[in-house]
Tab-separated table of C-alpha atoms in Angstrom:
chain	number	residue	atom	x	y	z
A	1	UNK	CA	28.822	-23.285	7.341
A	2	UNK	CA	25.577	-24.068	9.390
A	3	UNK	CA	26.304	-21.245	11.779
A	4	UNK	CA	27.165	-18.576	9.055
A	5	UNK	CA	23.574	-19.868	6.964
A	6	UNK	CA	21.669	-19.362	10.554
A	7	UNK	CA	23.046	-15.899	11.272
A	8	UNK	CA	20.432	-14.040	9.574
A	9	UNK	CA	17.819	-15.944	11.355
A	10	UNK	CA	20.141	-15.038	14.670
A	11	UNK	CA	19.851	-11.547	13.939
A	12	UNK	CA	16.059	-11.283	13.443
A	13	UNK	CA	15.532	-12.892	16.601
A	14	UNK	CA	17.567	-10.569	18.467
A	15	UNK	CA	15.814	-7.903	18.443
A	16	UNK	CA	14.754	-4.629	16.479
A	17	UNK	CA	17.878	-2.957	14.771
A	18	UNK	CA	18.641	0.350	16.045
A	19	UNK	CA	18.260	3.461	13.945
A	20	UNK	CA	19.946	2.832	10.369
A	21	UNK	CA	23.429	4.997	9.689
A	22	UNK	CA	22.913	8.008	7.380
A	23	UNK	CA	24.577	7.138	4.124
A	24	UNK	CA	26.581	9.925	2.934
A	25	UNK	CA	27.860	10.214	-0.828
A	26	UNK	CA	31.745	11.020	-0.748
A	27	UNK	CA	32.805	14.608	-2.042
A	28	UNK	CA	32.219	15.384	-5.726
A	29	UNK	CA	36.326	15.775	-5.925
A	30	UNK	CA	36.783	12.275	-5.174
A	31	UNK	CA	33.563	10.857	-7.305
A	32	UNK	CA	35.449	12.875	-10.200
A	33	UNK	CA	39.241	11.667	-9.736
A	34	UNK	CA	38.559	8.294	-11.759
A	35	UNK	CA	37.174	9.926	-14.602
A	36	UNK	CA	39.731	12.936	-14.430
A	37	UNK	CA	42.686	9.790	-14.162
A	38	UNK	CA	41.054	7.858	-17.316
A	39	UNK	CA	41.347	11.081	-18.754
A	40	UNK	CA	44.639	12.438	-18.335
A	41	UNK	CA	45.939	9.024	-18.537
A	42	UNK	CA	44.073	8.333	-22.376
A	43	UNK	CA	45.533	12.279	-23.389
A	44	UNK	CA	48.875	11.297	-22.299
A	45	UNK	CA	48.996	7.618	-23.768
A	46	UNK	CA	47.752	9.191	-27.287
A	47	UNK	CA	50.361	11.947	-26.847
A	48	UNK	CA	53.472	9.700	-26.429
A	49	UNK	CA	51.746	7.229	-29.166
A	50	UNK	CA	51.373	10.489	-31.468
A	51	UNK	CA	54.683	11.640	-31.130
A	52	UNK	CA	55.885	7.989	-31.837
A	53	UNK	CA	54.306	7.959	-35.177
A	54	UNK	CA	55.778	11.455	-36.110
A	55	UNK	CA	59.525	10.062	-35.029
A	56	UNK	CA	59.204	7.424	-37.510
A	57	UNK	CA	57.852	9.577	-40.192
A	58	UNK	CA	54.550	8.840	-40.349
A	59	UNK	CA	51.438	11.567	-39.723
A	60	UNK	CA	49.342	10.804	-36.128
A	61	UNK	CA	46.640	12.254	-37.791
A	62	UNK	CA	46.724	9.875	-39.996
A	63	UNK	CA	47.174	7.079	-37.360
A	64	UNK	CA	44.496	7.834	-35.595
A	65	UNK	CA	42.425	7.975	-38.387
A	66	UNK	CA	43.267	4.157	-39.163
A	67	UNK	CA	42.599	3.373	-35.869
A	68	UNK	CA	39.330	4.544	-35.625
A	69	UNK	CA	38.546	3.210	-38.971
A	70	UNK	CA	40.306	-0.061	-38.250
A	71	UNK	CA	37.901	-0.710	-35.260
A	72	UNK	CA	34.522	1.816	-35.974
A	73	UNK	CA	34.388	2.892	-38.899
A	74	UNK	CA	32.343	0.980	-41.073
A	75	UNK	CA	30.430	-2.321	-40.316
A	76	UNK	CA	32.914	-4.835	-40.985
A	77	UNK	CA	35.015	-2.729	-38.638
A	78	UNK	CA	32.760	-3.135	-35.870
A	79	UNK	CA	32.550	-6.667	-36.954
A	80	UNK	CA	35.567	-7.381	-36.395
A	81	UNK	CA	35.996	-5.824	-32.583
A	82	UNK	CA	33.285	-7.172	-31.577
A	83	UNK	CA	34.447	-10.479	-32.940
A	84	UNK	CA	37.909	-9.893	-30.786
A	85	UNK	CA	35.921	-9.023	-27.860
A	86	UNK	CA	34.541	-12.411	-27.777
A	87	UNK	CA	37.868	-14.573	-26.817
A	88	UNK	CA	38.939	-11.573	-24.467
A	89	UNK	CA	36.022	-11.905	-22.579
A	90	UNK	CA	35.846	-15.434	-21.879
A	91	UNK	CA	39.395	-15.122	-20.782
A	92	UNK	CA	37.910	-12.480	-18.603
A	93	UNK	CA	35.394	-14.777	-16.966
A	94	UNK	CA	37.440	-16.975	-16.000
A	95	UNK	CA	40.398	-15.075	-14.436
A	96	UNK	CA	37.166	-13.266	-12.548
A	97	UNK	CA	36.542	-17.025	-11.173
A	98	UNK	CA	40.058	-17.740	-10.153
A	99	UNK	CA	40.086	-14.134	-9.047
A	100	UNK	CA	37.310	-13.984	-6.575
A	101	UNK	CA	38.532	-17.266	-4.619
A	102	UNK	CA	41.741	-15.389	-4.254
A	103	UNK	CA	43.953	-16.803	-6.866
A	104	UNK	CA	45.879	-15.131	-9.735
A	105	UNK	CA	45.840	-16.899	-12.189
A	106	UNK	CA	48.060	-15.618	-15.345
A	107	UNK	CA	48.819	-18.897	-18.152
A	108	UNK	CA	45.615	-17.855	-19.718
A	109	UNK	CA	48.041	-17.966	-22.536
A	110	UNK	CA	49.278	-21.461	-22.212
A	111	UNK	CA	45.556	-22.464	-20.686
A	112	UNK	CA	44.144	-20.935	-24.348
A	113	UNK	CA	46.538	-22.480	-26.910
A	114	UNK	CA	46.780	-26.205	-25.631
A	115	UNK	CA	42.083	-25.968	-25.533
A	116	UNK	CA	42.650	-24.868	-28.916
A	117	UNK	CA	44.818	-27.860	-30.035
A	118	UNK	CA	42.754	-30.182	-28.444
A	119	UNK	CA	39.990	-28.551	-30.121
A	120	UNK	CA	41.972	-29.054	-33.639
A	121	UNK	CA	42.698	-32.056	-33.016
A	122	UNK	CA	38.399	-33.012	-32.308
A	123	UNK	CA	37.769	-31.011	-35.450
A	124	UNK	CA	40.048	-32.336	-37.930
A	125	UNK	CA	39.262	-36.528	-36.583
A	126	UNK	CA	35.437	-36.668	-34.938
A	127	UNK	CA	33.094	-38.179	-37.317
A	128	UNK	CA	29.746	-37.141	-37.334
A	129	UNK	CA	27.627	-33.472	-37.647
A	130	UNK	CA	28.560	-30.933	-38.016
A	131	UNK	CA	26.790	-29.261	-34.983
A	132	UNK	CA	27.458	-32.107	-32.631
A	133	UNK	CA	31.504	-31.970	-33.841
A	134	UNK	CA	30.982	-28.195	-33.132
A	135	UNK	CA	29.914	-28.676	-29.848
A	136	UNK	CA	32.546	-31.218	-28.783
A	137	UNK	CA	35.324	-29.002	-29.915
A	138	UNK	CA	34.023	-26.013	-27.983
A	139	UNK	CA	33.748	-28.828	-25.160
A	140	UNK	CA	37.203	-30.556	-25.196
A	141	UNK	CA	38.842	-26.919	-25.825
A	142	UNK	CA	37.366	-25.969	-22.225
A	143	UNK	CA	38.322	-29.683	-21.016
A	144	UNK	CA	42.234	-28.966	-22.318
A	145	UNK	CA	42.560	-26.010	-20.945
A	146	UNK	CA	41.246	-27.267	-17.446
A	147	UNK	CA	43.665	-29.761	-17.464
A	148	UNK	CA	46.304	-27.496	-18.744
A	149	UNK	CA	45.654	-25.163	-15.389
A	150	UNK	CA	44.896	-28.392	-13.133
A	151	UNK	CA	49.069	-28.762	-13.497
A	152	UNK	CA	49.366	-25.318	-11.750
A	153	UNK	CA	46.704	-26.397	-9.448
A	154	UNK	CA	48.425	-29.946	-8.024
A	155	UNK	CA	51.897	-28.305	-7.935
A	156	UNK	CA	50.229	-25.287	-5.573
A	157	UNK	CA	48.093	-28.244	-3.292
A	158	UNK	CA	50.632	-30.695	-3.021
A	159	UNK	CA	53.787	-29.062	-3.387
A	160	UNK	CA	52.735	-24.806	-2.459
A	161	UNK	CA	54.353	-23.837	-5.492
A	162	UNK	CA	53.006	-20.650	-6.180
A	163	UNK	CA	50.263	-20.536	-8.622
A	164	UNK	CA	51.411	-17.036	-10.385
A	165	UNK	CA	55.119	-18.878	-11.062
A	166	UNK	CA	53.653	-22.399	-12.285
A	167	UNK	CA	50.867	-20.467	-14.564
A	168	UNK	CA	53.580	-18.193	-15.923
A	169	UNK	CA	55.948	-21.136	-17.488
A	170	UNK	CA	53.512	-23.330	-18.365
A	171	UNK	CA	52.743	-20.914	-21.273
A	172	UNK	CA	56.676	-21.804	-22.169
A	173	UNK	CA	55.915	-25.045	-21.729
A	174	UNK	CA	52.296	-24.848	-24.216
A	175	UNK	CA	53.947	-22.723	-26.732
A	176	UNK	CA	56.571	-25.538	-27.084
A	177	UNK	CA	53.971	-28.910	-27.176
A	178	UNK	CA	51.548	-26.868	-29.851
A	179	UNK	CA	54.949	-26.217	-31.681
A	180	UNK	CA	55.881	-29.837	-31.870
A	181	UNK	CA	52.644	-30.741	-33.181
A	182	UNK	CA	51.864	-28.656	-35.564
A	183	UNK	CA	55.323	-29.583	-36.635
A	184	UNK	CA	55.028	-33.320	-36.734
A	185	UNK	CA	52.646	-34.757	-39.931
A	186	UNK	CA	51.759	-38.127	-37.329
A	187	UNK	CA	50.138	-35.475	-35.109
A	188	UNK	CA	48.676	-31.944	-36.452
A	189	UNK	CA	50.763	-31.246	-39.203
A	190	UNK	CA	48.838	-30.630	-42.123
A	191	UNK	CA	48.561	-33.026	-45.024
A	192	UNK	CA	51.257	-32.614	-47.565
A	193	UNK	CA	49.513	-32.188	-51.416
A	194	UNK	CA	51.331	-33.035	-54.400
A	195	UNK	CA	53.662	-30.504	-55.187
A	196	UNK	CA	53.112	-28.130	-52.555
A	197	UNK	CA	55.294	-27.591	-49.256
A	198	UNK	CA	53.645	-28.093	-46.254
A	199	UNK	CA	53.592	-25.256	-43.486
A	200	UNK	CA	53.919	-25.659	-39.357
A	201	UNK	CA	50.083	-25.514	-38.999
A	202	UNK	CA	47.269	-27.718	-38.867
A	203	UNK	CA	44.853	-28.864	-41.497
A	204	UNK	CA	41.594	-25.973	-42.035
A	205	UNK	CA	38.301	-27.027	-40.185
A	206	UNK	CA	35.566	-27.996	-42.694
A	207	UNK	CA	33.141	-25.319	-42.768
A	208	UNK	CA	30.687	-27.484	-41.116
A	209	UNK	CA	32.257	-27.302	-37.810
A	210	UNK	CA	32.757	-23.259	-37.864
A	211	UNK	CA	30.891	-21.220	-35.470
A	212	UNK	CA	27.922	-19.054	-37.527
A	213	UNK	CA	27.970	-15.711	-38.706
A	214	UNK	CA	25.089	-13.092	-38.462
A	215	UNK	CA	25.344	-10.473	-41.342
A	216	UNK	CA	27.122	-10.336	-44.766
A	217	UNK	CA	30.573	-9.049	-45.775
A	218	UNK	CA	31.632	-6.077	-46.232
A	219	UNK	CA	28.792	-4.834	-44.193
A	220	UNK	CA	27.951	-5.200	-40.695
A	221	UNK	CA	28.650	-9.149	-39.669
A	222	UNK	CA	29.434	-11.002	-36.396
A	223	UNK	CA	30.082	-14.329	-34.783
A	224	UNK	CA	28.113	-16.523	-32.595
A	225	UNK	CA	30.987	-16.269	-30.143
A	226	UNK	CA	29.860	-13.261	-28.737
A	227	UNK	CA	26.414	-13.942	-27.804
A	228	UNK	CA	28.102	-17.257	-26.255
A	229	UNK	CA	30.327	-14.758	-23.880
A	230	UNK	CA	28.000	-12.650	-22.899
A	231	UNK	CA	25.538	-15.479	-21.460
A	232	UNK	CA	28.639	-16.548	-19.895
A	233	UNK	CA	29.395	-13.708	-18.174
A	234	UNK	CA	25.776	-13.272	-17.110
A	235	UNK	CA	25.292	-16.622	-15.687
A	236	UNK	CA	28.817	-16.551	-13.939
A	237	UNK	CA	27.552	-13.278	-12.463
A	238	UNK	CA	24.453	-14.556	-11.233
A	239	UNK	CA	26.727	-17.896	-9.717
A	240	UNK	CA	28.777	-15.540	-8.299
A	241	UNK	CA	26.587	-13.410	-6.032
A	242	UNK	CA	23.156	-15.603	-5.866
A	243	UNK	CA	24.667	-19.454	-5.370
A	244	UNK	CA	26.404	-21.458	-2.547
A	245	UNK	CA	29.119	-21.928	-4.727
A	246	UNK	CA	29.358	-17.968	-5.438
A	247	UNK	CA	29.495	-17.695	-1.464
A	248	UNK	CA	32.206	-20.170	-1.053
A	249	UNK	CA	34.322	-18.687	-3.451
A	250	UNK	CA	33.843	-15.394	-2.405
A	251	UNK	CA	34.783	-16.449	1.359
A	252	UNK	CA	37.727	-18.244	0.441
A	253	UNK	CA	38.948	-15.213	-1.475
A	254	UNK	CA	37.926	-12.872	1.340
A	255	UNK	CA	39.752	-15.122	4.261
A	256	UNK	CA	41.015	-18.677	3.604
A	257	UNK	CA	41.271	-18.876	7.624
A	258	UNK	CA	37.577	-18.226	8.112
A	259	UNK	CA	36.596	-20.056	5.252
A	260	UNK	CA	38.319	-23.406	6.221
A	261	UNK	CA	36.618	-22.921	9.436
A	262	UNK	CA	33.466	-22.849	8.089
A	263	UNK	CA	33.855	-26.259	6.068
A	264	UNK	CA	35.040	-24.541	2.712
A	265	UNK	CA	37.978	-26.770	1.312
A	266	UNK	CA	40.851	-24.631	-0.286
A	267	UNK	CA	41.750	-27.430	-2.352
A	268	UNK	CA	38.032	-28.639	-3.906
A	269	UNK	CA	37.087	-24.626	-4.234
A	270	UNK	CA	40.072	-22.869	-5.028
A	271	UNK	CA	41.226	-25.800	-7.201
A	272	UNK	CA	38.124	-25.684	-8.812
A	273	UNK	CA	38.086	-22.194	-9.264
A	274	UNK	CA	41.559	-22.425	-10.817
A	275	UNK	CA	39.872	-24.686	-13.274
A	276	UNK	CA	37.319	-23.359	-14.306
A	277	UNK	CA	39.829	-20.132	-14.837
A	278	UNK	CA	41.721	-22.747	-17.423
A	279	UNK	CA	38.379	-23.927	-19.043
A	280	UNK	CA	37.374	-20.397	-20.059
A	281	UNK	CA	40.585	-19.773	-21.377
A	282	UNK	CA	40.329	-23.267	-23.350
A	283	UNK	CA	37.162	-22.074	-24.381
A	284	UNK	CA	38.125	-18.777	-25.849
A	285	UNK	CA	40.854	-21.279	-27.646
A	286	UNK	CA	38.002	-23.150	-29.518
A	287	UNK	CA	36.361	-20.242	-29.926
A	288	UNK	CA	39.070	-18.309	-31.721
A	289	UNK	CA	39.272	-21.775	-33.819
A	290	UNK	CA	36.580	-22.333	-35.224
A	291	UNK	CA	35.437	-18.657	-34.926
A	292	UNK	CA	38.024	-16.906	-37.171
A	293	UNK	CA	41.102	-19.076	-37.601
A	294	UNK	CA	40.152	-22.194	-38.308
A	295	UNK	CA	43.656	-23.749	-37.966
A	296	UNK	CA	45.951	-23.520	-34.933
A	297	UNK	CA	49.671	-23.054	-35.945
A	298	UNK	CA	52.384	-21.006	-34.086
A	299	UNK	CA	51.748	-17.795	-32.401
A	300	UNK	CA	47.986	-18.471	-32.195
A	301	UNK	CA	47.481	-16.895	-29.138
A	302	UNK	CA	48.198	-13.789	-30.255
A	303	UNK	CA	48.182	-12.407	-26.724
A	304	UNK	CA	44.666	-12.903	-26.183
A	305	UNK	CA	45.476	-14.796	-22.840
A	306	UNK	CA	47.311	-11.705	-21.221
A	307	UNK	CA	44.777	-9.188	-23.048
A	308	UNK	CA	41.889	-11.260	-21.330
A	309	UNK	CA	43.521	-10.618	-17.525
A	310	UNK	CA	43.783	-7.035	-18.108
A	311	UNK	CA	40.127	-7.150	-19.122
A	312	UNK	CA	39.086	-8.653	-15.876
A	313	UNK	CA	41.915	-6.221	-14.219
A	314	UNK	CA	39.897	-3.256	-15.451
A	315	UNK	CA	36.277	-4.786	-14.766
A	316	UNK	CA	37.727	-5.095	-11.107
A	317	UNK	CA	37.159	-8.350	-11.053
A	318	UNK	CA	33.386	-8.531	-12.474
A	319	UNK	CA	31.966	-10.155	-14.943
A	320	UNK	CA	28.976	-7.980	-16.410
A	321	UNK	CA	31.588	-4.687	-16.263
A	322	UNK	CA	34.012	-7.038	-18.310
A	323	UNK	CA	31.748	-7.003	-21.250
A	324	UNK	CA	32.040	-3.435	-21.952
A	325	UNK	CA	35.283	-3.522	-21.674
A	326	UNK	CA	35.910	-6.646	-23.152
A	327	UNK	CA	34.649	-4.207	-26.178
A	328	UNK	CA	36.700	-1.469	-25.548
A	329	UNK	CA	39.807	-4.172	-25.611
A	330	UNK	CA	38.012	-5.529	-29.468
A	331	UNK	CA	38.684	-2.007	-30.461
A	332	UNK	CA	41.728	-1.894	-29.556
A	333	UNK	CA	43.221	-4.791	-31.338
A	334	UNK	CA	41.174	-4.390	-34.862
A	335	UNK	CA	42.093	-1.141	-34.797
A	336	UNK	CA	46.187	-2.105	-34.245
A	337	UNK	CA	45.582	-4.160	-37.102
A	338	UNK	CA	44.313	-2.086	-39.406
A	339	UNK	CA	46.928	0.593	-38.266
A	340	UNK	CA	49.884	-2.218	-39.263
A	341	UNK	CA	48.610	-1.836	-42.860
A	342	UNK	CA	49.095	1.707	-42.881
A	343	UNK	CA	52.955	1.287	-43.550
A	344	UNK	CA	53.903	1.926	-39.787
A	345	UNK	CA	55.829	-0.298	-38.370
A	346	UNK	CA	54.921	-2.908	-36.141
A	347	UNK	CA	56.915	-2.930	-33.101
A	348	UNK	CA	55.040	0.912	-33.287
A	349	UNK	CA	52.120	-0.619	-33.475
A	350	UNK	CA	52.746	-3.008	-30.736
A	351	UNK	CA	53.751	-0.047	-28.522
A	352	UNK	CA	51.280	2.197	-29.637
A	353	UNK	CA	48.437	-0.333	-28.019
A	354	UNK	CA	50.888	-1.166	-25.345
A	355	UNK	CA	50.240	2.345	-24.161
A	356	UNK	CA	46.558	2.627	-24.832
A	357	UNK	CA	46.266	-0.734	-22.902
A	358	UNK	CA	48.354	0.731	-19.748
A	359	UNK	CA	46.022	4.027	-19.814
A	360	UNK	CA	43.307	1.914	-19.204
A	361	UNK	CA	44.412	0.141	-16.467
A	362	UNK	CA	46.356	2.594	-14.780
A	363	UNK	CA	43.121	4.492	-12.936
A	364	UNK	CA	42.101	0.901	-11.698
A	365	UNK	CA	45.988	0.110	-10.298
A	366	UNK	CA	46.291	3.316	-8.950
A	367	UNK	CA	43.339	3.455	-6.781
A	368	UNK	CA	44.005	-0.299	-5.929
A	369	UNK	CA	47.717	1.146	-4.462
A	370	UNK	CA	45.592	3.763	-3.011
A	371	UNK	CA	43.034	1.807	-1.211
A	372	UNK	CA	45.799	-0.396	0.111
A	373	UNK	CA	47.722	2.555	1.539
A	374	UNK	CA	44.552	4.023	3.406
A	375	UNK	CA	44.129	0.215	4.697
A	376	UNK	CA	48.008	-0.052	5.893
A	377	UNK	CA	47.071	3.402	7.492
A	378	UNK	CA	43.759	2.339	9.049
A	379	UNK	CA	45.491	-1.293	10.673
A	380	UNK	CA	48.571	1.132	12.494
């Protein structure tokens, strides 16, 4: 590590650089193919969603009407995809983290719903404040879901089970321990009340402990989640590309060889990284809780988890780009929703953002394959 912090030193000692490369801007037909691929991607994605709608008798006009009123088209509306963006992009973050030390990390899911129950379970029996219970539910959600990815993390370390595998069915595995106790009165089960039936969820949050609003209903309102995401993503940004930490991450992801050579430890760094990947997805849990929910029961995920990766996917793997799209994402889902109350049915509207989801990320996968062709090309 000594040597690689005293090579710039090395170089300015060596001499005066020689004349500076010309930098040449590529041709305009391949600074236009991503936009011309978002493009024809997005026409095609609405076409097949279109012709979807028709098949099942309902008017794509009309669909894509809802959708855009679902997600823009009045203040609530925007309200409420901002308000999605705000889980989606903390998932973001942290999949960005595990991302850039060369790990893919993809039980955001799992990660998400167990921070969340530990959050419930801080929310419904700390004492005290409500700001200072606030902040300890946000806190142990990003705890639980660290520990829910540290699982992942000792199996890869001590055993080399691969981290995509263990991430993947530990969701199975989160799904089923929220289920049990949410299903169990000694645990999260909420309180029976005379004459009433209980349901498999927890108790509601007091309204104490909810993360504030900005704004009034129906108009134009939004959580505090948001603002907490983007500082997030700044910050992580900024630890990414102007702190040691940032440059061990980055050098681990780059070449694990090199990196171990220069002092980095795979198992501090990229365990750490995997971590922190699980405590943003925790965090997006106790977010979601005490953001808009306010009780964790089955299903609570909703697919933000997956959502989240496909954010960071798209953002290539950056966390100021992922709040845009992080946005773009919000959209999509409050507009789904909206388009579910239309009458259509919802395995449509499940495929219908299914596709609009794959447009998206099909320019960034396709120039990945690319770029990895041109590489295998380069190396023979």
């Amino acid at each position: 590590m000594t040597k690689l912090l005293e090579a710039p030193h090395a170089a300015r000692t060596a001499g005066p650089p020689g004349p500076a490369a010309p930098r040449t801007r590529p041709p305009i037909t391949q600074r236009l193919r991503t936009p011309a691929l978002y493009a024809l991607s997005l026409s095609l994605a609405f076409g097949i969603a279109g012709l979807l709608v028709a098949v099942v008798g309902k008017s794509p006009v009309d669909a894509a009407v809802a959708m855009y009123e679902g997600s823009l088209g009045s203040g609530s509306s925007v309200g409420q995809s901002i308000d999605q963006a705000a889980p989606l992009l903390m998932v973001a973050i942290g999949s960005v983290i595990a991302a850039r030390a060369g790990i893919f990390n993809i039980g955001q899911e799992g990660q998400l719903i167990i921070g969340a129950a530990v959050g419930a379970s801080v929310g419904l029996f700390m004492p005290g404040p409500g700001w200072f219970v606030l902040t300890m539910i946000l806190l142990c959600a990003a705890i639980g879901g660290a520990l829910w990815a540290s699982i992942a993390a000792v199996l890869y370390y001590w055993r080399g089970v691969d981290v995509v595998i263990a991430t993947l069915l530990l969701i199975f595995v989160a799904n089923q321990v929220v289920s049990f106790a949410v299903n169990r009165p000694y645990l999260l089960r909420e309180q029976a009340v005379a004459g009433q039936t209980t349901a498999s969820q927890s108790d509601m949050l007091r309204e104490s402990v909810w993360l504030p609003r900005f704004g009034e209903y129906p108009g134009f309102n939004i959580g505090a989640g948001i603002f907490i995401a983007a500082l997030l993503a700044v910050g992580v940004y900024l630890a990414l590309t102007r702190s040691r930490w940032g440059f061990r991450i980055r050098l681990l992801g780059l070449n694990a060889k090199t990196a171990h050579r220069a002092g980095v430890g795979a198992v501090v760094v990229g365990g750490g990284a995997l971590l922190a990947s699980g405590a943003f997805a925790g965090l997006a849990g106790g977010a979601m809780l005490t953001g808009s929910g306010y009780r964790i029961q089955d299903g609570f995920a909703d697919n933000v988890g997956f959502d989240g990766l496909l954010v960071a996917l798209v953002a290539k793997d950056n966390p100021l780009r992922a709040i845009p799209v992080a946005l773009f994402f919000g959209a999509l889902r409050a507009g789904g929703g909206f388009l579910a109350s239309t009458g259509i049915p919802r395995y449509i509207v499940a495929v219908v953002t299914a596709l609009l989801v794959l447009a998206v990320v099909f320019p960034t996968a396709f120039a990945e394959i690319q770029r990895r062709r041109v590489a295998r090309t380069t190396d023979a």
